[in-house]
Coordinates of C-alpha atoms in Angstrom, one line a residue:
X12 CA -25.2 12.7 -36.5
X13 CA -25.4 12.4 -32.8
X14 CA -26.5 9.1 -33.4
X15 CA -23.3 8.3 -35.4
X16 CA -21.2 9.6 -32.7
X17 CA -22.9 7.5 -30.1
X18 CA -22.7 4.4 -32.4
X19 CA -18.9 5.2 -32.6
X20 CA -18.5 5.8 -29.2
X21 CA -20.3 2.3 -28.2
X22 CA -18.0 0.4 -30.7
X23 CA -15.0 2.0 -29.3
X24 CA -16.2 1.1 -25.7
X25 CA -17.1 -2.5 -26.9
X26 CA -13.5 -2.8 -28.4
X27 CA -12.0 -1.5 -25.1
X28 CA -14.2 -3.9 -23.1
X29 CA -12.8 -6.8 -25.4
X30 CA -9.4 -5.5 -25.2
X31 CA -9.9 -5.1 -21.2
X32 CA -10.8 -8.7 -21.1
X33 CA -8.0 -9.8 -23.3
X34 CA -5.8 -8.0 -21.0
X35 CA -7.1 -9.4 -18.1
X36 CA -6.9 -13.0 -19.4
X37 CA -3.3 -12.4 -20.1
X38 CA -2.7 -10.9 -16.6
X39 CA -4.6 -13.8 -14.9
X40 CA -2.6 -16.5 -17.0
X41 CA 0.6 -14.5 -16.3
X42 CA -0.3 -14.5 -12.4
X43 CA -1.1 -18.3 -12.5
X44 CA 2.6 -18.9 -14.2
X45 CA 4.2 -17.1 -11.9
X46 CA 2.5 -18.7 -8.9
X47 CA 3.4 -22.1 -10.5
X48 CA 7.4 -20.8 -10.6
X49 CA 7.0 -19.6 -7.2
X50 CA 5.6 -22.9 -6.0
X51 CA 8.4 -24.9 -7.8
X52 CA 11.1 -22.5 -6.5
X53 CA 9.7 -22.9 -2.8
X54 CA 9.6 -26.8 -3.6
X55 CA 13.3 -26.6 -4.7
X56 CA 14.3 -24.5 -1.7
X57 CA 12.8 -26.6 0.7
X58 CA 14.4 -29.9 -1.0
X59 CA 17.9 -27.9 -0.8
X60 CA 17.5 -27.0 2.9
X61 CA 16.5 -30.8 3.9
X62 CA 19.6 -31.9 1.9
X63 CA 21.7 -29.0 3.7
X64 CA 20.2 -30.2 7.2
X65 CA 21.0 -33.7 6.4
X66 CA 24.7 -32.8 5.5
X67 CA 25.0 -30.5 8.8
X68 CA 23.8 -33.7 10.8
X69 CA 26.3 -36.2 8.8
X70 CA 29.2 -33.5 9.6
X71 CA 28.5 -33.3 13.1
X72 CA 28.1 -36.7 13.8
X73 CA 31.6 -37.2 11.9
X74 CA 33.0 -34.5 13.9
X75 CA 31.9 -36.4 17.3
X76 CA 33.4 -39.4 15.9
X77 CA 36.7 -37.8 15.5
X78 CA 36.8 -36.1 18.4
X79 CA 35.6 -38.8 20.3
X80 CA 38.4 -41.1 18.8
X81 CA 41.0 -38.6 19.9
X82 CA 39.5 -38.2 23.4
X83 CA 39.3 -42.2 23.5
X84 CA 43.0 -42.2 22.6
X85 CA 44.3 -39.7 25.1
X86 CA 42.1 -41.3 27.8
X87 CA 43.5 -44.8 27.0
X88 CA 47.1 -43.5 26.9
X89 CA 46.6 -42.0 30.3
X90 CA 45.2 -45.1 31.6
X91 CA 48.1 -47.1 30.3
X92 CA 50.3 -45.1 32.2
X93 CA 48.4 -45.0 35.5
X94 CA 47.8 -48.5 35.4
X95 CA 51.6 -49.4 34.5
X96 CA 50.9 -50.9 31.0
X97 CA 49.6 -54.0 32.5
X98 CA 46.0 -55.8 32.8
X99 CA 44.5 -54.8 36.2
X100 CA 42.8 -58.4 36.5
X101 CA 45.4 -60.9 35.3
X102 CA 48.6 -58.8 35.0
X103 CA 49.3 -59.4 31.3
X104 CA 51.2 -56.8 29.3
X105 CA 50.1 -57.5 25.9
X106 CA 47.0 -56.6 24.2
X107 CA 45.7 -54.3 26.4
X108 CA 42.3 -52.5 26.0
X109 CA 40.6 -49.4 27.8
X110 CA 37.4 -50.3 29.6
X111 CA 34.8 -48.0 30.9
X112 CA 33.8 -49.0 34.2
X113 CA 30.4 -47.1 33.8
X114 CA 29.4 -47.6 30.2
X115 CA 29.6 -44.5 28.0
X116 CA 26.2 -45.2 27.1
X117 CA 24.7 -44.6 30.4
X118 CA 27.4 -42.4 32.0
X119 CA 27.1 -38.2 31.9
X120 CA 29.2 -36.6 29.3
X121 CA 31.7 -35.5 31.9
X122 CA 32.3 -38.9 33.1
X123 CA 33.0 -40.6 29.8
X124 CA 36.9 -39.7 29.6
X125 CA 37.2 -39.4 33.3
X126 CA 40.3 -41.5 34.6
X127 CA 38.6 -43.0 37.5
X128 CA 35.8 -44.4 35.0
X129 CA 38.5 -46.4 33.0
X130 CA 40.7 -49.4 33.7
X131 CA 43.2 -51.4 31.6
X132 CA 42.4 -55.0 31.2
X133 CA 44.0 -57.6 28.6
X134 CA 41.8 -58.5 25.4
X135 CA 41.0 -61.8 26.9
X136 CA 39.7 -60.3 30.4
X137 CA 38.0 -57.5 28.6
X138 CA 36.0 -60.1 26.4
X139 CA 35.2 -62.3 29.6
X140 CA 33.7 -59.5 31.4
X141 CA 31.4 -58.2 28.3
X142 CA 30.5 -61.9 27.5
X143 CA 29.5 -62.7 31.0
X144 CA 28.2 -59.6 32.2
X145 CA 25.7 -57.0 30.8
X146 CA 25.8 -53.3 30.5
X147 CA 23.6 -53.1 33.8
X148 CA 26.1 -54.7 36.0
X149 CA 26.9 -52.9 39.1
X150 CA 30.3 -51.3 39.8
X151 CA 30.4 -53.6 42.8
X152 CA 29.9 -56.9 40.7
X153 CA 32.7 -55.4 38.4
X154 CA 35.2 -54.7 41.5
X155 CA 34.4 -58.4 42.9
X156 CA 35.0 -60.0 39.3
X157 CA 38.2 -57.7 38.9
X158 CA 39.6 -59.3 42.0
X159 CA 38.7 -62.8 40.9
X160 CA 36.3 -63.4 43.4

C-alpha cells in the first residue's frame, strides 16, 4: 500500500513537473513577445520623437523667417525715412533697396537691424556693389565706393 501511495505521489509530482515546465515555457514565450512589443513601441516612439523634433526645427526656422521679414520691413522703412527716400550714392528715388553695411551673415545679432548698419541704395547701385565687391570688403572700401572715389 505504501508502494501504491509512493507511486501515485511520484506520478503526481511528474505531472506537476511537466505542467510546471509547460507553464514556464508559456511564461518565457509571453515574456519574449512582450519584449518584442516593448522594442517595437520604443522604436515607434523614437521615430515620433525625431519627427516632432524635425517639425519643431522647421517651425522655429519659419518663425525666424517671419520675424526677420517683419524686422527687415521695419528697418527698411526707417532707413527710407532717414535717407529721405533716395539712393545715398547716386540720388535716385526709384527702385530703392536697403543695404547692410556690415553683412547680416557676419555681424552680431543686435547689429543686424541697427540703423547705423544700413543705407538706402537704388537697385543699380546695390547690384554694382555686390557684383564688384565681396562680403569681406571693409567699411572703408564701402565708404570710398559710396562717394564715387
